[in-house]
Coordinates of C-alpha atoms in Angstrom, one line a residue:
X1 CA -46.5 99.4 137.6
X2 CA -43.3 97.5 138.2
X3 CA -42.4 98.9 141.7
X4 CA -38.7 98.1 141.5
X5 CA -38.3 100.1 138.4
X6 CA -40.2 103.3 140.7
X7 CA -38.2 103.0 143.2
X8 CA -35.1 102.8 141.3
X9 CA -36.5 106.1 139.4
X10 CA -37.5 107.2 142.4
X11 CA -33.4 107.1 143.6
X12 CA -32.2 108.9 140.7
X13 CA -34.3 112.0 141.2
X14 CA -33.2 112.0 145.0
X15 CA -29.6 112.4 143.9
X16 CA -30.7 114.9 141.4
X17 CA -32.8 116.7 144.6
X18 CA -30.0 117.5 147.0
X19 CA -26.8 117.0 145.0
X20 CA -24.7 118.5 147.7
X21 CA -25.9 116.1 150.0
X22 CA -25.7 112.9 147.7
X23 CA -21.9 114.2 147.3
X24 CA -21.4 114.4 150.9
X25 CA -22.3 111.0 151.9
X26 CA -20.9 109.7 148.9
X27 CA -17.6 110.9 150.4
X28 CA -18.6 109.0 153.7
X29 CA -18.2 105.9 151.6
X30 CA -22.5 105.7 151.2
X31 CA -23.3 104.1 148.0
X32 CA -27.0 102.3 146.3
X33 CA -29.5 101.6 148.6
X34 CA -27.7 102.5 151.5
X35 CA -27.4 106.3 150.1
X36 CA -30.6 106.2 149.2
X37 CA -32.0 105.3 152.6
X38 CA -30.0 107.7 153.9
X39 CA -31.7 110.6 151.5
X40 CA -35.0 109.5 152.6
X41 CA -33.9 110.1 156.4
X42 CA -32.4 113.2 155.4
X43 CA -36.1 114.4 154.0
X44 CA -38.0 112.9 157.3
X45 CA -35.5 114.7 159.7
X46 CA -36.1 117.9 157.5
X47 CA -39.7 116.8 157.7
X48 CA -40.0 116.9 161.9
X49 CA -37.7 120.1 162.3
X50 CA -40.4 121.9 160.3
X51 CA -43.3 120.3 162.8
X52 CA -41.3 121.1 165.1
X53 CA -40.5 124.7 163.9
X54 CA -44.5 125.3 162.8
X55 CA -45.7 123.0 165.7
X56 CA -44.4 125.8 168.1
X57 CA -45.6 128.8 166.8
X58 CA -49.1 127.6 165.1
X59 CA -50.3 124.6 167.7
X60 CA -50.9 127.5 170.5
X61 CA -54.0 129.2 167.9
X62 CA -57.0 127.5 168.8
X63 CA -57.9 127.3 164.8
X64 CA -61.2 125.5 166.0
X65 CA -62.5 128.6 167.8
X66 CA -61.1 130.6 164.8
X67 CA -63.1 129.1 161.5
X68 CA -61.9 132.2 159.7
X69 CA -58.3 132.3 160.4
X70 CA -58.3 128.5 159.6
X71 CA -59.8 129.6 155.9
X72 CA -56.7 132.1 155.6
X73 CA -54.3 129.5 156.4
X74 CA -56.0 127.0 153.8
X75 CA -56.1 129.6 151.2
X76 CA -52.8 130.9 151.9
X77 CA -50.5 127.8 151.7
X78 CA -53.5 126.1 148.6
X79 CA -52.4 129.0 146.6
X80 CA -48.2 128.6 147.9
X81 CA -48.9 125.2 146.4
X82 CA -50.1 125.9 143.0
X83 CA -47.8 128.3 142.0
X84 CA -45.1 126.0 143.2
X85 CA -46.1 122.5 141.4
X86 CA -46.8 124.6 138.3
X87 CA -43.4 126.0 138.2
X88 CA -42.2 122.5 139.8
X89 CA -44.0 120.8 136.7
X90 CA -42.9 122.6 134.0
X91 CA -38.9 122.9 134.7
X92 CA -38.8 119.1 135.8
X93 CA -40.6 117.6 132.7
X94 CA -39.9 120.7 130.3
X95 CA -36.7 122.4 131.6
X96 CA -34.7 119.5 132.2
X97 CA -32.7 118.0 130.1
X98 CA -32.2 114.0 131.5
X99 CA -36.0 113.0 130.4
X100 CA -34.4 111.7 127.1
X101 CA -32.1 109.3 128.4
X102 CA -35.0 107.6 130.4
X103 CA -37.4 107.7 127.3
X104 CA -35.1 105.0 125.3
X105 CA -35.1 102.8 128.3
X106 CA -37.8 99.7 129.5
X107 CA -39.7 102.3 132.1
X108 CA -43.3 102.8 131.4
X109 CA -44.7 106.4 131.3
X110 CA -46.5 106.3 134.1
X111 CA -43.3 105.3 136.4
X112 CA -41.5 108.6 134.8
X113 CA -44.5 110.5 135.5
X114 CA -44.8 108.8 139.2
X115 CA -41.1 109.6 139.8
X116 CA -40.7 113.0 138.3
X117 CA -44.1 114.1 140.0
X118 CA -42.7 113.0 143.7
X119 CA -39.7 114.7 143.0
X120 CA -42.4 118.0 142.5
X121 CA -44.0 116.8 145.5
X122 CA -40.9 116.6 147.4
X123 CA -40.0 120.3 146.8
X124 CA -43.5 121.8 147.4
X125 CA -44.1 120.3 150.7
X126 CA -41.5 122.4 152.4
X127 CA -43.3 125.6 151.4
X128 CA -46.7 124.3 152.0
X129 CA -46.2 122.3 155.4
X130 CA -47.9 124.5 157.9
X131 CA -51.3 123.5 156.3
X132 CA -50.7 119.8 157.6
X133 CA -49.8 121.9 160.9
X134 CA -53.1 123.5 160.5
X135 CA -55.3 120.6 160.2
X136 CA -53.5 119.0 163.4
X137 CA -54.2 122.3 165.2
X138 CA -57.8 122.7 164.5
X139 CA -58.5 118.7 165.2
X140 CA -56.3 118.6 168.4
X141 CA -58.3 121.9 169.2
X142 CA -61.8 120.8 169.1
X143 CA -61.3 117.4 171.0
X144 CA -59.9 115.2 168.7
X145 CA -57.2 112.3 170.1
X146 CA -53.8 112.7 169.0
X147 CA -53.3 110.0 167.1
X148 CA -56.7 110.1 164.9
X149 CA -55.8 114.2 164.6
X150 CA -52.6 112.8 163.0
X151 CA -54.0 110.0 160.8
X152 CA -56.9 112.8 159.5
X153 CA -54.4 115.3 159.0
X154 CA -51.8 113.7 157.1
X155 CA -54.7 112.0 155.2
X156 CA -56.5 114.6 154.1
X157 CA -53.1 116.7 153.5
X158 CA -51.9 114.0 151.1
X159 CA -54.9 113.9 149.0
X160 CA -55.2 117.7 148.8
X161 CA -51.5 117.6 147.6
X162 CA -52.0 115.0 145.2
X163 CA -55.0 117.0 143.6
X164 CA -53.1 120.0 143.5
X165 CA -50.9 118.3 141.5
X166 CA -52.5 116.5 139.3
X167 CA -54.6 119.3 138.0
X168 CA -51.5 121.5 137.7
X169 CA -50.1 118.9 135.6
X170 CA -53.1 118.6 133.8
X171 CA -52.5 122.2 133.1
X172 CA -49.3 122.4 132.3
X173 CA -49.2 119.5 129.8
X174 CA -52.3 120.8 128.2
X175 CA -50.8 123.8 127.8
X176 CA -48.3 122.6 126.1
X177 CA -50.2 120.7 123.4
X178 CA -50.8 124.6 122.1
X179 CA -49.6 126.1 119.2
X180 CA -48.9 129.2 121.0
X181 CA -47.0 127.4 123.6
X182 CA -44.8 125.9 120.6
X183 CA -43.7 129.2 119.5
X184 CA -43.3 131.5 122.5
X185 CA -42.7 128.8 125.0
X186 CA -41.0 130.8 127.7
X187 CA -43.5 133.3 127.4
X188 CA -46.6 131.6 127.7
X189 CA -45.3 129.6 131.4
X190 CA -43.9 133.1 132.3
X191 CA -47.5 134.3 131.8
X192 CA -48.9 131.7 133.5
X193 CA -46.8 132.5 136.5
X194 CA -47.8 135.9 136.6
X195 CA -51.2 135.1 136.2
X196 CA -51.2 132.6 139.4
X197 CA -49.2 135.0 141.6
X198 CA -51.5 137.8 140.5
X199 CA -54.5 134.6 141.4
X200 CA -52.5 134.0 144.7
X201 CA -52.2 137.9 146.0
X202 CA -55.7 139.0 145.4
X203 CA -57.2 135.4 147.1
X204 CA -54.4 136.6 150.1
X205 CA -55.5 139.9 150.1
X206 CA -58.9 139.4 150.2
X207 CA -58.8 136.5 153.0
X208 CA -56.6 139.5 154.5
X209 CA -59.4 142.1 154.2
X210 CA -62.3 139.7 155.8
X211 CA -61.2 140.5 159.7
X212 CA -60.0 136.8 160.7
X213 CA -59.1 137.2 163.6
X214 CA -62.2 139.6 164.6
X215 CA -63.7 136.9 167.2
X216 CA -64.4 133.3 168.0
X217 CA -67.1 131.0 166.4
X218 CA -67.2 133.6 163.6
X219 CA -69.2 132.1 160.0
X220 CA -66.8 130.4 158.0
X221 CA -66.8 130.8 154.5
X222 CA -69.1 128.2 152.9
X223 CA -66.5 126.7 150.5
X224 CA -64.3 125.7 153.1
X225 CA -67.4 124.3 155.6
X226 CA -66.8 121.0 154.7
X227 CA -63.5 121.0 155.0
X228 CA -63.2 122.5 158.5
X229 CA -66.1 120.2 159.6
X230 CA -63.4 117.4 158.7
X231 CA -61.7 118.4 161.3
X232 CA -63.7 119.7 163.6
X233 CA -66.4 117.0 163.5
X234 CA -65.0 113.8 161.6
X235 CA -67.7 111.8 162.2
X236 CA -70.7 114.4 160.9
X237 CA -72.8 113.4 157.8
X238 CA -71.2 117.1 156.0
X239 CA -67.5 115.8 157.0
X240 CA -68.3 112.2 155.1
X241 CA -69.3 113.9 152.1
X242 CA -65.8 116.3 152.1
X243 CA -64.1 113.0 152.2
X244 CA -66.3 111.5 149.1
X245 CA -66.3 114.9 147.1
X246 CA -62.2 114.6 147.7
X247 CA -61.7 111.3 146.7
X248 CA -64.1 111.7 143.4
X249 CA -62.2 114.7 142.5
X250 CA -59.3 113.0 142.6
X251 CA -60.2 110.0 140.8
X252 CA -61.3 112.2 138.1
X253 CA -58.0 113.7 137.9
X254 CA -56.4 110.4 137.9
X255 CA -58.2 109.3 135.5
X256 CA -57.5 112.5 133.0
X257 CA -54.2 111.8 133.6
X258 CA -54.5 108.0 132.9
X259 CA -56.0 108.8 129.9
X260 CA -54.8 111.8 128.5
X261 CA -51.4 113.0 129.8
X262 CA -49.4 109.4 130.3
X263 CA -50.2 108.0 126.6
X264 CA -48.5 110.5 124.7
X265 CA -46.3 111.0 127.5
X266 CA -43.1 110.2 125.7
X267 CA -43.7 111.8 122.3
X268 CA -44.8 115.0 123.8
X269 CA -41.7 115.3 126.1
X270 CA -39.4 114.5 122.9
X271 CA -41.1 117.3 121.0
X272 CA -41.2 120.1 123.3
X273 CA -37.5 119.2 124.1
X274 CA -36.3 119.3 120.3
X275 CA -38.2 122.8 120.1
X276 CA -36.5 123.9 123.3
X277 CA -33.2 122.8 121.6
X278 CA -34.1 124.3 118.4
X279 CA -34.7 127.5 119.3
X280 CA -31.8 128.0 121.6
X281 CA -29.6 127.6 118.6
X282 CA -30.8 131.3 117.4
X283 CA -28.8 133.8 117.7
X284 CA -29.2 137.5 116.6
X285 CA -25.8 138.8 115.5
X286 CA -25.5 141.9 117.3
X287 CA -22.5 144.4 116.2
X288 CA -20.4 145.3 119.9
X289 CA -17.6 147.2 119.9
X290 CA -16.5 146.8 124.5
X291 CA -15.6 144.2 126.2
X292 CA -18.2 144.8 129.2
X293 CA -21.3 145.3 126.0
X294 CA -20.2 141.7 125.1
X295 CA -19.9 139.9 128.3
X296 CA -23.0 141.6 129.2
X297 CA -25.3 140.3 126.3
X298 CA -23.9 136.8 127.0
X299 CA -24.7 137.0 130.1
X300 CA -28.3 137.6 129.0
X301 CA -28.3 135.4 126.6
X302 CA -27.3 132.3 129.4
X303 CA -29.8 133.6 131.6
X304 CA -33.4 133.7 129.0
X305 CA -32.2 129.6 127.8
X306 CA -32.1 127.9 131.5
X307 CA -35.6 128.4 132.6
X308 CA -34.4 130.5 135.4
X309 CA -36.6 133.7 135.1
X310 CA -39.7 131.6 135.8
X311 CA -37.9 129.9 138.7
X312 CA -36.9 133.5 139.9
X313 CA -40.4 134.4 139.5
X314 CA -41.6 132.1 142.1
X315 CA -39.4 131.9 144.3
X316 CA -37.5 134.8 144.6
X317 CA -40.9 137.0 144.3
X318 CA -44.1 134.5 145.0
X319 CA -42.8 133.2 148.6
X320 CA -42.0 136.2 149.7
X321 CA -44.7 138.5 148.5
X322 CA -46.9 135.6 150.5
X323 CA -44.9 136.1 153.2
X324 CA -45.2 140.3 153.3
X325 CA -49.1 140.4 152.6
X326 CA -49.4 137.8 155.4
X327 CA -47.7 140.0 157.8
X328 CA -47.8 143.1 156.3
X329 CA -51.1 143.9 157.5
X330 CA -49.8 145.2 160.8
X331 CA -51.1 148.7 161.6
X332 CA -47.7 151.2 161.9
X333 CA -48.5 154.5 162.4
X334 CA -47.7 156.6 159.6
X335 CA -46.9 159.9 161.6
X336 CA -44.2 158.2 163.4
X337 CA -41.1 160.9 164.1
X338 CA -37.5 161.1 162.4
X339 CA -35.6 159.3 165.8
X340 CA -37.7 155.5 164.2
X341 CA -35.5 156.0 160.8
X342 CA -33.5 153.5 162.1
X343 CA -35.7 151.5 162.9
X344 CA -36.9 151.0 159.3
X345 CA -33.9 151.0 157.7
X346 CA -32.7 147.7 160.2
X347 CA -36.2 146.5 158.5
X348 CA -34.8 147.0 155.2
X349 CA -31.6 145.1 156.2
X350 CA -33.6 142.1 157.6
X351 CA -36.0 142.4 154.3
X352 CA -33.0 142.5 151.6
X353 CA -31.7 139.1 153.4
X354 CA -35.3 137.4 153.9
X355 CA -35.8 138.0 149.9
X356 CA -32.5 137.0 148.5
X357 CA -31.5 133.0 148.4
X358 CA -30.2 130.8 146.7
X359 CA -33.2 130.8 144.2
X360 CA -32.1 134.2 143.0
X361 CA -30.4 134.8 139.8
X362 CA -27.2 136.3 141.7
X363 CA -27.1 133.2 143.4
X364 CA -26.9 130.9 140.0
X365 CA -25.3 133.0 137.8
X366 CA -21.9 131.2 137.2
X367 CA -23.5 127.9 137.3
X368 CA -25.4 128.8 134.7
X369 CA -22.3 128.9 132.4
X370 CA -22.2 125.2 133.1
X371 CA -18.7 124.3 131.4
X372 CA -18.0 127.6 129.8
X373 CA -16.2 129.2 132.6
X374 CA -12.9 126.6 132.5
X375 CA -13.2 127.9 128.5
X376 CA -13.5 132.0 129.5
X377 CA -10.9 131.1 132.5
X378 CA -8.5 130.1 129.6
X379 CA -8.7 133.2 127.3
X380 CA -6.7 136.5 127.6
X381 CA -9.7 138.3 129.1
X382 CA -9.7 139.3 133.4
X383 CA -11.5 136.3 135.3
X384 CA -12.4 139.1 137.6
X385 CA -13.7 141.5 134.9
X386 CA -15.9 138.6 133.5
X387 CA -17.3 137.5 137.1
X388 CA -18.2 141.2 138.0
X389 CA -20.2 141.7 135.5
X390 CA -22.1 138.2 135.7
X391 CA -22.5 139.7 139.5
X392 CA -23.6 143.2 138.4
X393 CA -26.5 141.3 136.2
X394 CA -27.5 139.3 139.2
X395 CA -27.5 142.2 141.6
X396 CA -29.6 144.6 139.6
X397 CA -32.1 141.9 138.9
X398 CA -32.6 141.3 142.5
X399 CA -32.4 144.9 143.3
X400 CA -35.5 145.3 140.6
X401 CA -37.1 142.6 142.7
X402 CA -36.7 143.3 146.2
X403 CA -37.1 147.7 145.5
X404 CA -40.7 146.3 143.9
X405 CA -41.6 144.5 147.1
X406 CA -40.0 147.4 149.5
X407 CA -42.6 149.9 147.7
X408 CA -45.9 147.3 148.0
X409 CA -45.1 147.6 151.6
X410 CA -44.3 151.2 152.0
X411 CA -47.9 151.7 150.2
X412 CA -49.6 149.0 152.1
X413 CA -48.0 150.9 155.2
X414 CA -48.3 154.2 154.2
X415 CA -45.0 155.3 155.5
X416 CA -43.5 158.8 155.4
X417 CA -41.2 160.3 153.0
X418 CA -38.3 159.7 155.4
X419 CA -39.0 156.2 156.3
X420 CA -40.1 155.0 153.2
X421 CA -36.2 156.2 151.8
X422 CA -34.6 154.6 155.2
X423 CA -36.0 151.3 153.7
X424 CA -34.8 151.5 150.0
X425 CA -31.9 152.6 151.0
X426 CA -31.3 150.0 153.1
X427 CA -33.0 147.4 150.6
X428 CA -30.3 148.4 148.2
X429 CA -27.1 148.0 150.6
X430 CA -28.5 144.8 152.0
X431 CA -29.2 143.2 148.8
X432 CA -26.0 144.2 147.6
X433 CA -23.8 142.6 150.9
X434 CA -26.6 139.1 150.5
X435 CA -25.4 139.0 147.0
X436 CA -21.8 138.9 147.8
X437 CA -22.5 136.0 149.8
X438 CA -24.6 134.0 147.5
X439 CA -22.3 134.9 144.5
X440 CA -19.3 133.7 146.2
X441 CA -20.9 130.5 147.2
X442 CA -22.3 129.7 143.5
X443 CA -18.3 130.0 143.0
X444 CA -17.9 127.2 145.6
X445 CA -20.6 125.0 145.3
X446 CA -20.8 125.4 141.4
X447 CA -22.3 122.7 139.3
X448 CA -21.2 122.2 135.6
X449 CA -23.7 119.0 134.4
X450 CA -26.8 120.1 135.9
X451 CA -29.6 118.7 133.9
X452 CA -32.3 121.7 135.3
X453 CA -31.9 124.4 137.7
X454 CA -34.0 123.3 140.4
X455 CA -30.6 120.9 140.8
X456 CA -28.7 124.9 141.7
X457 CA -31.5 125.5 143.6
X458 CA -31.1 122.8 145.7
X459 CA -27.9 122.7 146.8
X460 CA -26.4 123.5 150.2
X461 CA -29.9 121.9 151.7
X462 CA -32.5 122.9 149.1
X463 CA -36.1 124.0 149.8
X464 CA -36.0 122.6 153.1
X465 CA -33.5 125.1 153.7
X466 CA -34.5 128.5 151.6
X467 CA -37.5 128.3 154.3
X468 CA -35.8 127.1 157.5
X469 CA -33.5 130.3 156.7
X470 CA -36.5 132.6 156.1
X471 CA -38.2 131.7 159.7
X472 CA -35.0 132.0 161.1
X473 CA -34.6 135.6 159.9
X474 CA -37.4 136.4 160.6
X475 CA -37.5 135.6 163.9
X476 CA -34.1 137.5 164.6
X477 CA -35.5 140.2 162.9
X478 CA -38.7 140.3 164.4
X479 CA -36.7 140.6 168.1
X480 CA -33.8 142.9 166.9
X481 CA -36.9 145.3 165.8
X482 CA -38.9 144.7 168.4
X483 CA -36.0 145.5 170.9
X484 CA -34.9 148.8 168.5
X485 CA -38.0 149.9 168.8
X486 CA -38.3 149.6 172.6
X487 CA -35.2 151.4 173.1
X488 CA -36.4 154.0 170.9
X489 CA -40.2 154.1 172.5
X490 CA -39.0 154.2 176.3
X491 CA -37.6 157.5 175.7
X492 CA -33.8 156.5 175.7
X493 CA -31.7 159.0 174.0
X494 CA -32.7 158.5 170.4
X495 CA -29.1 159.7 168.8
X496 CA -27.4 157.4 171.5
X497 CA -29.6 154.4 170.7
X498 CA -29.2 155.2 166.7
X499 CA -25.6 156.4 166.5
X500 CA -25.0 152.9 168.3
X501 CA -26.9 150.8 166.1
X502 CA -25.5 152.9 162.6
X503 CA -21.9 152.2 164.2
X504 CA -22.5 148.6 164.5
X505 CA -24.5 148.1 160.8
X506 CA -21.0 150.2 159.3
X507 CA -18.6 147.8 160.9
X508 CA -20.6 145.1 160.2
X509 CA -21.0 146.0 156.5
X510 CA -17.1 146.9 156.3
X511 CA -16.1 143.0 157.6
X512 CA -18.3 141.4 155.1
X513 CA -17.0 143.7 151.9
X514 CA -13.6 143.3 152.9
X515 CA -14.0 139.2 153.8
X516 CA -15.3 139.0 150.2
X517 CA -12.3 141.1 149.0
X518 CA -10.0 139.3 150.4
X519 CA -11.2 135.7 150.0
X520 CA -13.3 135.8 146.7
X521 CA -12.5 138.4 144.4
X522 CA -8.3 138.5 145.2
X523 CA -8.4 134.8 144.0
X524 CA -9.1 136.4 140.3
X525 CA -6.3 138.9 140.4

């Protein structure tokens, strides 16, 4: 493999990773290698505030004394992984459209396949982090010097990773070889989605149900054995054959790969492309007489050719739904009086904002017209008609979403008629203010040549920053509760305490809807 030729691959997808960032040191007069250093920095720094951010809450659990709660991380964030790369796979090699203008040119496959499958790497590694975390917890725990805690961790991390990728992409491009896949693409990887997150929950839930954190020195599962042994005891005869049965697997992958994936590399990408561009020429011819009917089947039309349900489907419902069952499991009394309705519906506030970002379709729903809004802003039709009912689509998709999630909670909780409506209730006005904000800033940070729409997703700080901004919700929202519910619990006057907080959440919602107003939607008048 000609390493120049990588690496100068390898700089093209970084631009195409954080495109708001490329532009932004761009403008700071950073250009070749020099802006490409600087990306990799960028991903390092991103790289030690998340040890930094997971180092502090996961590096107090003694995960050596806890063999069990080290399995649910393991599973948890394994699982994360593979519904990430497959949906990672399949839009960067089958959703994008800039693999045909490297085909033509002197790169061998497998430097395409290298670049294009970092690039994967480099957006599942911010979800799946905290298993590095918990390798470095449960060595550092049971003895092990810093440094070689370090060196086994990132180790056996990196060779986890790379398997889960590999057979993933084994998957996926095997999947595509099928004739159903060439006639109900979309449908098929949608499938396949569903089918891992369905995977993903019941592995979650069941890890959930097995009492984890019961006691110390409890017996670990004996599919992970070897692997905690790894950590645990480095040196043992069972943690020597972990590290062979690792390596093996992963030369078998390799070599799957090698020999099956990266010699028809080219021609397989060239013909699932011309079918993808085939079939988006269809059109049904659909008699409308309104304005709104026609804007609205557009609208539907843009959003089944970009790939985005799928994308939506992962990241919009997967992470989150991870992230509920994980914590979910907290026992709330489900006799709790009227005076903690507030309570809840704050929770559905905090919820509507941990679930919506800039993965969701509101949030990429103007981009998605690439070029075609400069041609709508220039015909005798309302700019502001046409954006609101791209924003009503959005919101109601994410409403679907998030009012799906809100009711897997209120049954794993078993809440009360009265708390149960607090929450949807306040699902449905949170999603809607969330919305406002990621609508406006599609507007503002819009994209018109994007080649796939991981390059929306990414921009303003990409998955580095969808999960920085879920930890820090949740950490405000985990103190705002847990300081609502003191005030509530302590006996302080419950009207007092809940007039007060509904004053402040009416205010509150009355300054964003009027800021919006005033600075987005008045520009279209």
């Amino acid at each position: 493999m000609n390493k120049d030729q990588f690496k100068n691959l390898l700089a093209v997808n970084l631009r195409l990773l954080n495109p708001q960032v490329t532009d932004r040191l761009r403008r700071k007069g950073k250009s070749g290698a020099e802006l490409t250093n600087k990306l990799k920095m960028q991903f390092l720094l991103n790289g030690l505030i998340f040890f930094l951010i997971y180092g502090t809450v996961m590096l107090p659990i003694n995960l050596a004394e806890y063999p069990n709660m080290f399995t649910y991380y393991v599973v948890l964030f394994v699982l994360l992984a593979v519904s990430q790369s497959i949906s990672g796979i399949y839009s960067v090699f089958f959703a994008g459209k800039d693999l045909n203008n490297y085909l033509p040119l002197p790169f061998k496959q497998k430097e395409i396949f290298l670049s294009k499958v970092t690039v994967v790497a480099m957006n599942v590694i911010p979800f799946i982090f905290p298993l590095f975390i918990a390798f470095f917890s449960t060595a550092w725990h049971a003895g092990i010097m810093i440094p070689m805690a370090l060196l086994l961790s990132l180790v056996a991390f990196c060779i986890i990773l790379t398997i889960i990728l590999f057979a993933c992409a084994i998957i996926v491009f095997a999947l595509t070889k099928t004739s159903i896949f060439r006639k109900h693409q979309k449908m098929v990887m949608n499938g396949l989605m569903v089918i891992t997150l369905v995977i993903a929950m019941a592995g979650i839930l069941l890890v959930n149900n097995s009492d984890y954190m019961a006691g110390k020195h409890q017996a670990i599962n004996p599919i992970m054995l070897p692997l905690f042994k790894t950590f645990v005891e480095p040196i043992s005869v069972i943690s020597l054959l972990n590290w062979t049965g690792l390596i093996i697997l992963l030369l078998i992958l390799g070599f799957i790969l090698k020999r099956s994936i990266l010699p028809h590399l080219g021609s397989q990408l060239t013909s699932i492309n011309t079918q993808m561009l085939s079939g988006s020429g269809k059109r049904k011819h659909v008699e409308r007489k309104s304005l709104n009917a026609i804007l609205d089947a557009y609208n539907r039309q843009v959003l089944k050719e970009s790939n985005m349900l799928l994308q939506v489907l992962v990241n919009s419902v997967a992470l989150p739904l991870i992230f509920i069952i994980s914590f979910a499991f907290t026992q709330i009394p489900n006799n709790l009086p009227l005076k903690w309705v507030g309570v809840f519906f704050v929770g559905g506030l905090a919820f509507s904002v941990f679930t919506t970002n800039s993965t969701a379709v509101v949030a990429n729903m103007i981009s998605l017209d690439r070029g075609s809004l400069e041609f709508v802003s220039s015909l005798p039709i309302s700019m502001k008609q046409y954006l609101k009912r791209k924003f009503l689509l959005g919101f109601i998709f994410q409403i679907v979403i998030n009012l799906a999630l809100i009711i897997v909670m209120i049954i794993v909780w078993k809440l009360n008629l009265y708390l149960s409506l607090s929450m949807i209730f306040s699902t449905i006005w949170g999603t809607y203010l969330v919305s406002l904000y990621y609508f406006s800033r599609d507007y503002r940070l819009r994209i018109t040549n994007w080649t796939n729409v991981t390059e929306l997703f990414n921009r303003g700080g990409g998955n580095m920053a969808i999960v920085l901004k879920m930890l820090i919700v949740m950490i405000l929202s985990i103190g705002v509760i847990i300081f609502y519910s003191f005030l509530i619990g302590t006996g302080k006057p419950a009207l007092v305490v809940n007039g007060t907080a509904a004053f402040l959440i009416i205010a509150l919602s009355f300054i964003v809807v009027e800021h919006y107003r005033q600075k987005f939607w008045q520009k279209f008048e």
